[in-house]
mmCIF file with all atom_site columns, C-alpha atoms and ligand atoms in Angstrom:
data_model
loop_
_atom_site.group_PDB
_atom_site.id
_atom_site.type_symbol
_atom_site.label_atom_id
_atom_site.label_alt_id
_atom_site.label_comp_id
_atom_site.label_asym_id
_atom_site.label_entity_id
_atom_site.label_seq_id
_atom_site.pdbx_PDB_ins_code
_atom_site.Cartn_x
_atom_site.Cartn_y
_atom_site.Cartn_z
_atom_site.occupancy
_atom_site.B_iso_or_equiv
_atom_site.pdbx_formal_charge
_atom_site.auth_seq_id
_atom_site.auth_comp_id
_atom_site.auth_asym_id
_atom_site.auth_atom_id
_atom_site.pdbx_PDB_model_num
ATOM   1   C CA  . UNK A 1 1   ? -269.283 129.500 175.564 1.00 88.00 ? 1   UNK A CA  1
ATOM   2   C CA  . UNK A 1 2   ? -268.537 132.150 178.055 1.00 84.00 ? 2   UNK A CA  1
ATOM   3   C CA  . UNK A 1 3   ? -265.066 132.311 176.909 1.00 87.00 ? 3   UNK A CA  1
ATOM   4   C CA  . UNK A 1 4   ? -265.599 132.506 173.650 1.00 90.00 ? 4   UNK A CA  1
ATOM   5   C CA  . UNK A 1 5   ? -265.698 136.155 172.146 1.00 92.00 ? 5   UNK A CA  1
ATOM   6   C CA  . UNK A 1 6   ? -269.087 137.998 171.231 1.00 93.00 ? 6   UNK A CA  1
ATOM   7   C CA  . UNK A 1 7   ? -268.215 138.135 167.319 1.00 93.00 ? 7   UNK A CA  1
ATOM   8   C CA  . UNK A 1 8   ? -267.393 134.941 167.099 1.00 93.00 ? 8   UNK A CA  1
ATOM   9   C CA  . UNK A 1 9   ? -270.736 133.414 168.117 1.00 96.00 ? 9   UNK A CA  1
ATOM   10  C CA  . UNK A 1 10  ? -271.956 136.373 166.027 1.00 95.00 ? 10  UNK A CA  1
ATOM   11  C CA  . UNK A 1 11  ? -270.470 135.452 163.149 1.00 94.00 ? 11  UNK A CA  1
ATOM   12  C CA  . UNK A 1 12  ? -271.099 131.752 163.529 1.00 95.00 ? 12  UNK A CA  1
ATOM   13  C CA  . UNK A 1 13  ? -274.653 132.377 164.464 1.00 96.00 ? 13  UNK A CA  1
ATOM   14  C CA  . UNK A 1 14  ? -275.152 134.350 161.368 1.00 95.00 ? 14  UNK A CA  1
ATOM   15  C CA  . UNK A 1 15  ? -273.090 131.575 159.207 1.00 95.00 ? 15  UNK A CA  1
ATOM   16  C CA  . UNK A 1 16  ? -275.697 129.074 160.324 1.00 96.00 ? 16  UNK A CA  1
ATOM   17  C CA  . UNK A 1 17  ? -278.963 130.681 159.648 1.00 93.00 ? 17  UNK A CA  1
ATOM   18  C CA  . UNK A 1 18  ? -278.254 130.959 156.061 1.00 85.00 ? 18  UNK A CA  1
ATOM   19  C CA  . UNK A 1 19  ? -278.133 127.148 155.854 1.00 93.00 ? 19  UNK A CA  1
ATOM   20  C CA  . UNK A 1 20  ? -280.984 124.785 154.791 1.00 88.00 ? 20  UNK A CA  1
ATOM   21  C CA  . UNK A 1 21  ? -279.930 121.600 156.540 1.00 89.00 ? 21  UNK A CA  1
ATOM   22  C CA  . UNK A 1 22  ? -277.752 119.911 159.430 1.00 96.00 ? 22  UNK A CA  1
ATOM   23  C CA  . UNK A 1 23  ? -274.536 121.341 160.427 1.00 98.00 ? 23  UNK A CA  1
ATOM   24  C CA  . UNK A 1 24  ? -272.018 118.961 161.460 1.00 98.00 ? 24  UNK A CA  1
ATOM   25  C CA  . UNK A 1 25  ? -269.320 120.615 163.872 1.00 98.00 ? 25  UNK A CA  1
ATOM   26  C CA  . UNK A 1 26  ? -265.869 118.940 162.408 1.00 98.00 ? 26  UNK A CA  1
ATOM   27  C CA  . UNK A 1 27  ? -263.744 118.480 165.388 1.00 97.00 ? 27  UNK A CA  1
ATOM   28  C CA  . UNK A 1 28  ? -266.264 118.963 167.898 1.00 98.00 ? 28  UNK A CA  1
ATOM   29  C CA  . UNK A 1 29  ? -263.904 119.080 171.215 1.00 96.00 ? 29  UNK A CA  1
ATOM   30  C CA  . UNK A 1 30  ? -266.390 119.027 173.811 1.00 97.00 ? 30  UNK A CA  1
ATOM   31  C CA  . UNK A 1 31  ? -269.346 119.763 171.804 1.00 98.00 ? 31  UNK A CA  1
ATOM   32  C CA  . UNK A 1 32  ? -269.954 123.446 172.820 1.00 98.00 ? 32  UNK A CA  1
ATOM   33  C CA  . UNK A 1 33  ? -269.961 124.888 169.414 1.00 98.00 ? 33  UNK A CA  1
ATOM   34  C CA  . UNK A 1 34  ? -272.647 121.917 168.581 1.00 98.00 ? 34  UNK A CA  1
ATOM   35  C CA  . UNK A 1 35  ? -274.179 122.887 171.499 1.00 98.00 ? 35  UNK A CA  1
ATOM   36  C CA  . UNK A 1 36  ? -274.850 126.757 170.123 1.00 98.00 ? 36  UNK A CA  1
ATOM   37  C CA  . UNK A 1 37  ? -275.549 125.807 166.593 1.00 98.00 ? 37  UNK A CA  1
ATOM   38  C CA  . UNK A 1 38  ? -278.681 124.039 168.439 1.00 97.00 ? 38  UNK A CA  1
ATOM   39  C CA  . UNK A 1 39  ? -279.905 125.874 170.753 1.00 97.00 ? 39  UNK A CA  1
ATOM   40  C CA  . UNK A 1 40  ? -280.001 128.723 167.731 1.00 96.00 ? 40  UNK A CA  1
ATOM   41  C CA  . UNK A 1 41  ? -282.461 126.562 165.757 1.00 96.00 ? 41  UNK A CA  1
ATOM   42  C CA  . UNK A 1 42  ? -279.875 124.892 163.285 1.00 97.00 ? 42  UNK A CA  1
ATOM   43  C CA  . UNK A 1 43  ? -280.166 120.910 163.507 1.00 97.00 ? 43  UNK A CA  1
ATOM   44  C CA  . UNK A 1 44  ? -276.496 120.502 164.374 1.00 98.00 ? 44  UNK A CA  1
ATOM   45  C CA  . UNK A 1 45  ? -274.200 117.425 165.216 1.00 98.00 ? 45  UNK A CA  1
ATOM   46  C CA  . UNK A 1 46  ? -270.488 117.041 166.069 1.00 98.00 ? 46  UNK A CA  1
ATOM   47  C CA  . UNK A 1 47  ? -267.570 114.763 165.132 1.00 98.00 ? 47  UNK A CA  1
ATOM   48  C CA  . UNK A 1 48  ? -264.103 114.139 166.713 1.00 97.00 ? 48  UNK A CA  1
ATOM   49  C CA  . UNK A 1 49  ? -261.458 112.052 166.940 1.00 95.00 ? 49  UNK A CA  1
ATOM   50  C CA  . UNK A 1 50  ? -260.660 111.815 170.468 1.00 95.00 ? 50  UNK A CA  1
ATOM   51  C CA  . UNK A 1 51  ? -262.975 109.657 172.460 1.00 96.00 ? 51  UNK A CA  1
ATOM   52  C CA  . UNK A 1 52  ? -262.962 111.915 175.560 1.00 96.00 ? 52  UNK A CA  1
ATOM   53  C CA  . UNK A 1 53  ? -263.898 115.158 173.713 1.00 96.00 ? 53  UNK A CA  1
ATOM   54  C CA  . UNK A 1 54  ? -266.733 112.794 172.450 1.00 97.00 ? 54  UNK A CA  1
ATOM   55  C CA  . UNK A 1 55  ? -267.705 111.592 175.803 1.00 97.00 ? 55  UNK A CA  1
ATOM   56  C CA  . UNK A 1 56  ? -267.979 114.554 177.621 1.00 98.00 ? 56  UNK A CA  1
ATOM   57  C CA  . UNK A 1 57  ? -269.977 115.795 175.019 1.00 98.00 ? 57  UNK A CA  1
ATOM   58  C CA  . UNK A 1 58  ? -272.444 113.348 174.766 1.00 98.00 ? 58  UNK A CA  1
ATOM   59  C CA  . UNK A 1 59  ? -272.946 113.822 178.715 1.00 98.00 ? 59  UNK A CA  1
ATOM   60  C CA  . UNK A 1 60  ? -273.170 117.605 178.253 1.00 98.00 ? 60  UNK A CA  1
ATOM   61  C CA  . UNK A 1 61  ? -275.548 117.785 175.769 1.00 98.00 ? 61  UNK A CA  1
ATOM   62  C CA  . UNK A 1 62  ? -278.016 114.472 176.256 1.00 98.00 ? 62  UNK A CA  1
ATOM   63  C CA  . UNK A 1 63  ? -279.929 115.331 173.350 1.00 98.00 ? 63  UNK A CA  1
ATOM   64  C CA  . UNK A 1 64  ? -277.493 115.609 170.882 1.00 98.00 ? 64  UNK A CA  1
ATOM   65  C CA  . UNK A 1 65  ? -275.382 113.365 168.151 1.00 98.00 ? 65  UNK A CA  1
ATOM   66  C CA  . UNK A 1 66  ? -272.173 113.248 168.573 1.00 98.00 ? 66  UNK A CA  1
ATOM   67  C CA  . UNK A 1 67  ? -269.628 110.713 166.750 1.00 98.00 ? 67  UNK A CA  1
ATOM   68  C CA  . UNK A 1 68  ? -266.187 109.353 167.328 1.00 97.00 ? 68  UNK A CA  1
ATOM   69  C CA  . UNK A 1 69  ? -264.895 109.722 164.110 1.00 96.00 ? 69  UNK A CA  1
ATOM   70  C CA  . UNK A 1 70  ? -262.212 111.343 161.368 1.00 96.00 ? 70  UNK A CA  1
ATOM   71  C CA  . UNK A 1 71  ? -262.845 114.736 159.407 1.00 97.00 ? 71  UNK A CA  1
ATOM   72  C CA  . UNK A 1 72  ? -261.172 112.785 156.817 1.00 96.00 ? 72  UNK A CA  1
ATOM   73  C CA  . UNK A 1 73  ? -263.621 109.721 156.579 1.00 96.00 ? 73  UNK A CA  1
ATOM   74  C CA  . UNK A 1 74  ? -267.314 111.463 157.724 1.00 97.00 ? 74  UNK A CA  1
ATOM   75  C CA  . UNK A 1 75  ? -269.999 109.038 158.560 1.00 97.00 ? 75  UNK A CA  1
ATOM   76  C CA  . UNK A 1 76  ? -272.144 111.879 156.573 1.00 97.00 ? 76  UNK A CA  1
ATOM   77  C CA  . UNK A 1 77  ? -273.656 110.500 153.246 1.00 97.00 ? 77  UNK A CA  1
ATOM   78  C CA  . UNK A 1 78  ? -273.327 112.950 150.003 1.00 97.00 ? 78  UNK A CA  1
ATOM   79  C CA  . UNK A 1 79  ? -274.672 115.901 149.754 1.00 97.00 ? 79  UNK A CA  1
ATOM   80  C CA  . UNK A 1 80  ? -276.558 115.543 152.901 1.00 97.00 ? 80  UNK A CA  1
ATOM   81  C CA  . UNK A 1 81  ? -275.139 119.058 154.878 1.00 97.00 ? 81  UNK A CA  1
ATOM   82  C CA  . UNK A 1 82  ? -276.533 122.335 154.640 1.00 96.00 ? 82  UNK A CA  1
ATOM   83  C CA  . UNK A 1 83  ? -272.786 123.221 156.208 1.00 96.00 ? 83  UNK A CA  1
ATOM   84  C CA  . UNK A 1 84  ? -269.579 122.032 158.010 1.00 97.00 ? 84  UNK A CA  1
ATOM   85  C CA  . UNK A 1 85  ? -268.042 124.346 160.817 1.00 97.00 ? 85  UNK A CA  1
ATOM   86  C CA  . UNK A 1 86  ? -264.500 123.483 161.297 1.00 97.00 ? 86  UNK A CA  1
ATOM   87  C CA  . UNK A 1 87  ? -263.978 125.447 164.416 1.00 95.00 ? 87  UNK A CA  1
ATOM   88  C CA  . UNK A 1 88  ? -259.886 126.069 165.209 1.00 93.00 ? 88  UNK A CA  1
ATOM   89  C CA  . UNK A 1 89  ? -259.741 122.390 164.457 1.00 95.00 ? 89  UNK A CA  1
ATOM   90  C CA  . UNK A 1 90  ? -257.699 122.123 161.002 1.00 95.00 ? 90  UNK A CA  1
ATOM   91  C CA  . UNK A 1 91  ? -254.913 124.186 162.846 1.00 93.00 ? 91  UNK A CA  1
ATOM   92  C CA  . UNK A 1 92  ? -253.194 121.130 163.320 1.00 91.00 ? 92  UNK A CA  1
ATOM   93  C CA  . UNK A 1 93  ? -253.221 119.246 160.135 1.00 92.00 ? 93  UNK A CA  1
ATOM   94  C CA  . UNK A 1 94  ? -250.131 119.131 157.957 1.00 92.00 ? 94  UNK A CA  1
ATOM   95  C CA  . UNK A 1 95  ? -250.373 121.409 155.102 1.00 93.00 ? 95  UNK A CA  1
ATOM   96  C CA  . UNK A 1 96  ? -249.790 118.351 152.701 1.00 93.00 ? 96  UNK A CA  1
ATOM   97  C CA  . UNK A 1 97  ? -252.616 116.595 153.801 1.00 92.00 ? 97  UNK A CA  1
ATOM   98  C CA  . UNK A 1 98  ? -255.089 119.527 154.581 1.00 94.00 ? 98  UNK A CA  1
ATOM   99  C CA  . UNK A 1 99  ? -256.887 118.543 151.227 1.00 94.00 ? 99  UNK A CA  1
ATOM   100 C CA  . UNK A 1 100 ? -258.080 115.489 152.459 1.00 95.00 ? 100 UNK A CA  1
ATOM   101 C CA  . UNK A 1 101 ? -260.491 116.720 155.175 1.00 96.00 ? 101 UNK A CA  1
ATOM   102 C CA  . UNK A 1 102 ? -261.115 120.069 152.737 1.00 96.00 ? 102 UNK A CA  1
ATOM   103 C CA  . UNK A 1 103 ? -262.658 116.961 150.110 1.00 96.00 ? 103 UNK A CA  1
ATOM   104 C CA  . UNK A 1 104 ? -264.552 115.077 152.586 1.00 97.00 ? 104 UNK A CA  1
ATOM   105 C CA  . UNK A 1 105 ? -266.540 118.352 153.229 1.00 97.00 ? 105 UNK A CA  1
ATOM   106 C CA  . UNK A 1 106 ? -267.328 119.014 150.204 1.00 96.00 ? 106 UNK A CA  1
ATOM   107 C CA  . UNK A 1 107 ? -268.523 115.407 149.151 1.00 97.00 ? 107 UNK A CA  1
ATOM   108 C CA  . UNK A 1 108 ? -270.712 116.015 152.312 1.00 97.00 ? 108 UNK A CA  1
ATOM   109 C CA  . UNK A 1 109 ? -272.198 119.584 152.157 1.00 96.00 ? 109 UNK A CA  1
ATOM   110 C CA  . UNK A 1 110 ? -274.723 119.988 149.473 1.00 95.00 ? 110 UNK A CA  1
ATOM   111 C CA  . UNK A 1 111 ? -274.441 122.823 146.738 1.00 94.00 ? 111 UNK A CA  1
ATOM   112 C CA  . UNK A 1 112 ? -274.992 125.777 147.327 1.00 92.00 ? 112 UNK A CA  1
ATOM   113 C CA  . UNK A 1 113 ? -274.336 124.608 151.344 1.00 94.00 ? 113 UNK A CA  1
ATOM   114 C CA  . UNK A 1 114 ? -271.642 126.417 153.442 1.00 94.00 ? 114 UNK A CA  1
ATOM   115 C CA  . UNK A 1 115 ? -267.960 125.824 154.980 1.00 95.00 ? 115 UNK A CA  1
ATOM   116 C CA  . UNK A 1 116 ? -266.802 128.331 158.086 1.00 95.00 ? 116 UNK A CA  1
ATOM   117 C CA  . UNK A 1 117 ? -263.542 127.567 159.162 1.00 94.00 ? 117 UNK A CA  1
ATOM   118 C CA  . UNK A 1 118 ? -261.564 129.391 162.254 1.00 93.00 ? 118 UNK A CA  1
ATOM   119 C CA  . UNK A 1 119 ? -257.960 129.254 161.978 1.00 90.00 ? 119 UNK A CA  1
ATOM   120 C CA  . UNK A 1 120 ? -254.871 131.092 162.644 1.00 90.00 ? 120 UNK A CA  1
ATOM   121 C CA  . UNK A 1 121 ? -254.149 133.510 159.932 1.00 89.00 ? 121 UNK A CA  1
ATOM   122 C CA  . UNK A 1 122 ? -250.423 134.584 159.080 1.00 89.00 ? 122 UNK A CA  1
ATOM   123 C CA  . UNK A 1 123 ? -248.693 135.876 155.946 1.00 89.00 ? 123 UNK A CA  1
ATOM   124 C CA  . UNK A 1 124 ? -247.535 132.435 154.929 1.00 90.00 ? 124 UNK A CA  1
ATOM   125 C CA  . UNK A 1 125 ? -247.952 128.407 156.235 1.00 92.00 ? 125 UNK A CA  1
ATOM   126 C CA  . UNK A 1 126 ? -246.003 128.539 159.384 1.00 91.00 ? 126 UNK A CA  1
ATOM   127 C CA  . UNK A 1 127 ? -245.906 125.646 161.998 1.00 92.00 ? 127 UNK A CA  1
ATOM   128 C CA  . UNK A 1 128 ? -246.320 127.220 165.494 1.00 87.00 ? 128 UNK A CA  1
ATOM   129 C CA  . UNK A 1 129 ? -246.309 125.512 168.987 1.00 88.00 ? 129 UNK A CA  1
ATOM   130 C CA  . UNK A 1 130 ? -249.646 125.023 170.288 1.00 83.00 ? 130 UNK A CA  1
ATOM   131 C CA  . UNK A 1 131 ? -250.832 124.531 173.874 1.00 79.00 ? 131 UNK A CA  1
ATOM   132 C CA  . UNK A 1 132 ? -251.744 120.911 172.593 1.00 75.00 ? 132 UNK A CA  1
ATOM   133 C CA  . UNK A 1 133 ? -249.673 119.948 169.937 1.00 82.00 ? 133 UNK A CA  1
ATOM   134 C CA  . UNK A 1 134 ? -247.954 121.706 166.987 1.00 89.00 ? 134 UNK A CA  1
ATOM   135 C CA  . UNK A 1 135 ? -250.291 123.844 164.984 1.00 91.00 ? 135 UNK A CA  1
ATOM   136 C CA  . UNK A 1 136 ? -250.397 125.624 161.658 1.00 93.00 ? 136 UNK A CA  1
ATOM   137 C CA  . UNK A 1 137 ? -251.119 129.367 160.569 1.00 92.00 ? 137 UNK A CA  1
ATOM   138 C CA  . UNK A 1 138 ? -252.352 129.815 157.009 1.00 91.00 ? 138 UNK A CA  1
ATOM   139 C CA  . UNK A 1 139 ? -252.813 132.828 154.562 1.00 89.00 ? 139 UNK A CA  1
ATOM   140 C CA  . UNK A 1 140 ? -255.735 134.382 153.664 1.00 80.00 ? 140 UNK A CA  1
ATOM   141 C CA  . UNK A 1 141 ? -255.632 134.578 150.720 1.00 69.00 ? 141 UNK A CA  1
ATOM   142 C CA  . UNK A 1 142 ? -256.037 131.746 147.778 1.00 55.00 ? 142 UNK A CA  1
ATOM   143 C CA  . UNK A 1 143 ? -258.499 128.831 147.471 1.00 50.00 ? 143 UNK A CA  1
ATOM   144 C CA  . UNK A 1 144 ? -258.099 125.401 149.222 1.00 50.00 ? 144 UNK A CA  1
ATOM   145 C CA  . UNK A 1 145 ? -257.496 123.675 146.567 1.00 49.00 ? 145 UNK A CA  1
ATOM   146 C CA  . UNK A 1 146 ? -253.973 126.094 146.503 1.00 47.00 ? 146 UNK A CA  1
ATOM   147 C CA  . UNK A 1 147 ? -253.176 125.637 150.020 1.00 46.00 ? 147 UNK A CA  1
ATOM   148 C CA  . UNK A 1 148 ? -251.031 122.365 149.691 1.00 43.00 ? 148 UNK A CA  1
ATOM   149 C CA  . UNK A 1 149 ? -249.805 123.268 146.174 1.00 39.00 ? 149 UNK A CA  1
ATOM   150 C CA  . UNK A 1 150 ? -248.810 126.735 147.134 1.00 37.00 ? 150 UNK A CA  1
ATOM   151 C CA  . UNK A 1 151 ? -247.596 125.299 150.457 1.00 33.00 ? 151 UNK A CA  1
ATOM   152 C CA  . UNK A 1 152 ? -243.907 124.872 149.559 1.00 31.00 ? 152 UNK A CA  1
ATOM   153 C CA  . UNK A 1 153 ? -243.543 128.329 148.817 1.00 28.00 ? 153 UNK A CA  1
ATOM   154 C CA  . UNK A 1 154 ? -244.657 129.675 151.840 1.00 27.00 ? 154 UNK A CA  1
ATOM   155 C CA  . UNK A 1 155 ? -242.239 130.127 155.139 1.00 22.00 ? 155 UNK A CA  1
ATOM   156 C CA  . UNK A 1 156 ? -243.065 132.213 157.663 1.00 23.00 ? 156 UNK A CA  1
ATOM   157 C CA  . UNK A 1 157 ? -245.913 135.173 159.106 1.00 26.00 ? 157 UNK A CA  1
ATOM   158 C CA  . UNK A 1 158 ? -246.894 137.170 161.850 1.00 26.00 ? 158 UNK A CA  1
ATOM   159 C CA  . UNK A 1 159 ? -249.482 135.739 164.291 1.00 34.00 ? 159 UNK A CA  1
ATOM   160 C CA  . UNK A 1 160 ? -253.571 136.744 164.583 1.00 36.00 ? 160 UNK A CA  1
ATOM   161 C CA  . UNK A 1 161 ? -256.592 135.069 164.862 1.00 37.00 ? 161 UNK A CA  1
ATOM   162 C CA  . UNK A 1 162 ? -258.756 134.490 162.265 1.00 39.00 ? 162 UNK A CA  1
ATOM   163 C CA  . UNK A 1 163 ? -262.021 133.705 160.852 1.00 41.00 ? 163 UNK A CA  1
ATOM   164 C CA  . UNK A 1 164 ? -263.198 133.323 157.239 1.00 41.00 ? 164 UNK A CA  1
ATOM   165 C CA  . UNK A 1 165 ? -265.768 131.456 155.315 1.00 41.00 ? 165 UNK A CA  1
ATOM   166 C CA  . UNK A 1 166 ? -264.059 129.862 152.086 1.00 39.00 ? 166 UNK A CA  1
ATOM   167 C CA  . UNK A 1 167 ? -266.700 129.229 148.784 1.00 36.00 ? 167 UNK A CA  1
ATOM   168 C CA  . UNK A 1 168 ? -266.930 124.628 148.779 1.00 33.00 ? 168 UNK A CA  1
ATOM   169 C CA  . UNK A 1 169 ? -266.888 123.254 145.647 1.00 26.00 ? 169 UNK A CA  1
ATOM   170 C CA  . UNK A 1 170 ? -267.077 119.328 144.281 1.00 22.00 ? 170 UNK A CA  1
ATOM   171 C CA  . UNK A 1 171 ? -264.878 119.490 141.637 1.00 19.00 ? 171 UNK A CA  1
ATOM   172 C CA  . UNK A 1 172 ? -262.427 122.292 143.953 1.00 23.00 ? 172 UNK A CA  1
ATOM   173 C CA  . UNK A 1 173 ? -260.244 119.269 145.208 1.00 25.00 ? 173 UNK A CA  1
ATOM   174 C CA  . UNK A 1 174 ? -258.402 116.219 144.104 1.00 24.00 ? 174 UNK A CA  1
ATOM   175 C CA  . UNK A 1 175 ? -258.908 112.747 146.227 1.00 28.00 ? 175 UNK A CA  1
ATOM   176 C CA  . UNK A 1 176 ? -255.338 111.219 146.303 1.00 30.00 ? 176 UNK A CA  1
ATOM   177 C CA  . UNK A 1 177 ? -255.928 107.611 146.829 1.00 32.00 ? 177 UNK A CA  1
ATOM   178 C CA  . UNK A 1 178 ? -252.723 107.213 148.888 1.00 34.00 ? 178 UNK A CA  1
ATOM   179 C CA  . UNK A 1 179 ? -253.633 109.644 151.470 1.00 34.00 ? 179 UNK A CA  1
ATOM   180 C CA  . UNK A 1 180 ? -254.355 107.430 154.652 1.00 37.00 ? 180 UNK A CA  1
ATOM   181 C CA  . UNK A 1 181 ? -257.850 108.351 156.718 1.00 41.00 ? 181 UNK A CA  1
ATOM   182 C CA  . UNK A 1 182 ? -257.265 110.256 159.912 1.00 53.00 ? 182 UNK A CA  1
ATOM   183 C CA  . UNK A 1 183 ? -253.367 110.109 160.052 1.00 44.00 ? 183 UNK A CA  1
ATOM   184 C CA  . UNK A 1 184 ? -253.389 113.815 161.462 1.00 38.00 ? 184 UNK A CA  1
ATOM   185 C CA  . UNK A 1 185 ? -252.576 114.788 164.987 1.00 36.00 ? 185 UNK A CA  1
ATOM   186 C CA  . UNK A 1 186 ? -251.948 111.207 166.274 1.00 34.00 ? 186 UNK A CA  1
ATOM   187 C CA  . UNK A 1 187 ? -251.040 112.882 169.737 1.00 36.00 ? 187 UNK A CA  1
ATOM   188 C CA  . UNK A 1 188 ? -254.606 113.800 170.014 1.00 35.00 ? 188 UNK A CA  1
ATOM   189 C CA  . UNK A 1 189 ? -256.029 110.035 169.341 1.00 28.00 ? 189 UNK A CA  1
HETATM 190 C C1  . SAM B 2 .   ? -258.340 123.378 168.960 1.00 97.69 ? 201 SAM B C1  1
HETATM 191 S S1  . SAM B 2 .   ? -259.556 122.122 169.236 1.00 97.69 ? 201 SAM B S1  1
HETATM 192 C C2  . SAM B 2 .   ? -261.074 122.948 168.773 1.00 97.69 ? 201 SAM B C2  1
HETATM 193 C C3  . SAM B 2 .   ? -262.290 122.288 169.368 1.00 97.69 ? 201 SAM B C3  1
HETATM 194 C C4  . SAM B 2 .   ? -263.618 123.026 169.109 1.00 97.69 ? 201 SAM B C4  1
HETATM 195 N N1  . SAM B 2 .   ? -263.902 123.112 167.689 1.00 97.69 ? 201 SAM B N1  1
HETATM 196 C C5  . SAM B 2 .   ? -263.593 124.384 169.740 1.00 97.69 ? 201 SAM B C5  1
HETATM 197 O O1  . SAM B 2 .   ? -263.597 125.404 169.017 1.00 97.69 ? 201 SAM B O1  1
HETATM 198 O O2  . SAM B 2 .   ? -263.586 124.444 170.967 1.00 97.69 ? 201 SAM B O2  1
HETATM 199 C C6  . SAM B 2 .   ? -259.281 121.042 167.839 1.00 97.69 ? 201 SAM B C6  1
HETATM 200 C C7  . SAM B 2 .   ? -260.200 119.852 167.859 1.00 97.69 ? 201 SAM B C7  1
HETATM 201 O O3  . SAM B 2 .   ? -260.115 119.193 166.604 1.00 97.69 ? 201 SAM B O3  1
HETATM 202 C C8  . SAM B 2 .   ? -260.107 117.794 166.839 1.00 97.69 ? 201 SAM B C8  1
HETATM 203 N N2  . SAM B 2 .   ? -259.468 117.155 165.678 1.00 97.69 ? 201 SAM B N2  1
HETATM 204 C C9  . SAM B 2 .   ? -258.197 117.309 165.250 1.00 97.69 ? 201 SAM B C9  1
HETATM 205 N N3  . SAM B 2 .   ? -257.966 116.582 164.151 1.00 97.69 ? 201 SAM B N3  1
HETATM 206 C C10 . SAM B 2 .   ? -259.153 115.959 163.868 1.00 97.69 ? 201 SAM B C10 1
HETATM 207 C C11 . SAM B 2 .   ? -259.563 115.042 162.843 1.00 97.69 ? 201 SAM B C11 1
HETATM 208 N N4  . SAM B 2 .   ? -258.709 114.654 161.910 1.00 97.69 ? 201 SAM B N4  1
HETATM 209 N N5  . SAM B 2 .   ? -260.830 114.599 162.863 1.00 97.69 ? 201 SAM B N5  1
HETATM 210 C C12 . SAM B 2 .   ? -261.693 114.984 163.837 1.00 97.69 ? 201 SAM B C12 1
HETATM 211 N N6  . SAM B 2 .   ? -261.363 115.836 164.832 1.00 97.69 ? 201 SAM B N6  1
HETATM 212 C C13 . SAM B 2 .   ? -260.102 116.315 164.839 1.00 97.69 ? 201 SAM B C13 1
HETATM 213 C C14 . SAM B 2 .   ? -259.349 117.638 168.140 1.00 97.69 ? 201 SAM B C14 1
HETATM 214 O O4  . SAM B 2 .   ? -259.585 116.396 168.764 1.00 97.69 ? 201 SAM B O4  1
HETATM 215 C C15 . SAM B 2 .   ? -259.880 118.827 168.929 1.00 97.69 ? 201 SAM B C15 1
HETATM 216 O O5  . SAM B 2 .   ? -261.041 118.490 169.641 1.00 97.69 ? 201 SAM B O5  1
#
């Protein structure tokens, strides 16, 4: 956590003390971000799809859950989050299939619960090489149920960092039945 920068955990910390129940840490990596949610008082557990991340986290942090598992299928029953933190780990997801993970959370996070998401923010969707495998910069601006609709449209940005919280909503998405579960990033399973 050393590494990561003062406003971030600032923001995050401040993210998770609004929230009445467990956050789950989508996309995990090595379970530091779980880690901090913890130690801050928020019952927090983390998810991801590629066993090492999982493994080293589970030796890290002894005390905590950690699952090897999809953001598109969550083991997570209904309505059972206060809040999902999606931590720089949707950056790689194609922008046609960025709903599917976008639904899952919301099934998962009760009303009223929240969604942070870090990403890479650029005037339109823009693939970019990433030090681990190609990666996506979004805009701003719009909801998420726009993102893959408006997605076509889009074509290229400037580069910056970002952070935003986005409003969740049950009814904000559409399931599409032919969407297959976790086929994102397979250079990362
Ligand atoms: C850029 S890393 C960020 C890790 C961590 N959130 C952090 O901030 O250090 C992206 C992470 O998302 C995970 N990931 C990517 N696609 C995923 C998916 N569909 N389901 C679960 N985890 C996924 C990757 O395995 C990786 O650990």
């Amino acid at each position: 956590m050393a590494r990561t920068h003062p406003s971030d955990r600032a923001l995050v910390r401040h993210w998770a003390d609004g929230l009445a129940r467990p956050v789950l840490d989508a996309g995990c990596g090595p379970g530091q971000w779980t880690d901090f949610l913890a130690s801050g008082g928020t019952p927090a557990h983390g998810l991801d799809l590629v066993p090492d991340f999982v493994a080293r986290a589970r030796q890290q942090y002894p005390s905590l859950r950690f699952d090897l598992g999809c953001s598109e299928a969550l083991p997570d029953a209904t309505g059972s989050l206060g809040g999902v933190l999606a931590w720089y780990s949707l950056i790689h997801h194609e922008p046609d299939a960025i709903g599917l993970p976008l639904t899952e959370f919301a099934r998962v996070i009760q009303p009223g619960g929240g969604l942070l998401i870090g990403y890479f923010e650029g005037a339109t969707v823009e693939k970019f090489d990433h030090a681990v495998t190609a990666a996506y910069r979004w805009p701003a601006d719009g909801s998420p149920d726009s993102w893959p609709r408006r997605a076509s449209r889009w074509s290229r940005r400037t580069p910056a960092p970002r952070r935003a919280t986005v409003p969740t909503g049950r009814s904000s998405l559409a399931v599409r039945p032919d969407w297959p579960i976790c086929n994102q990033s397979p250079s990362l399973r």
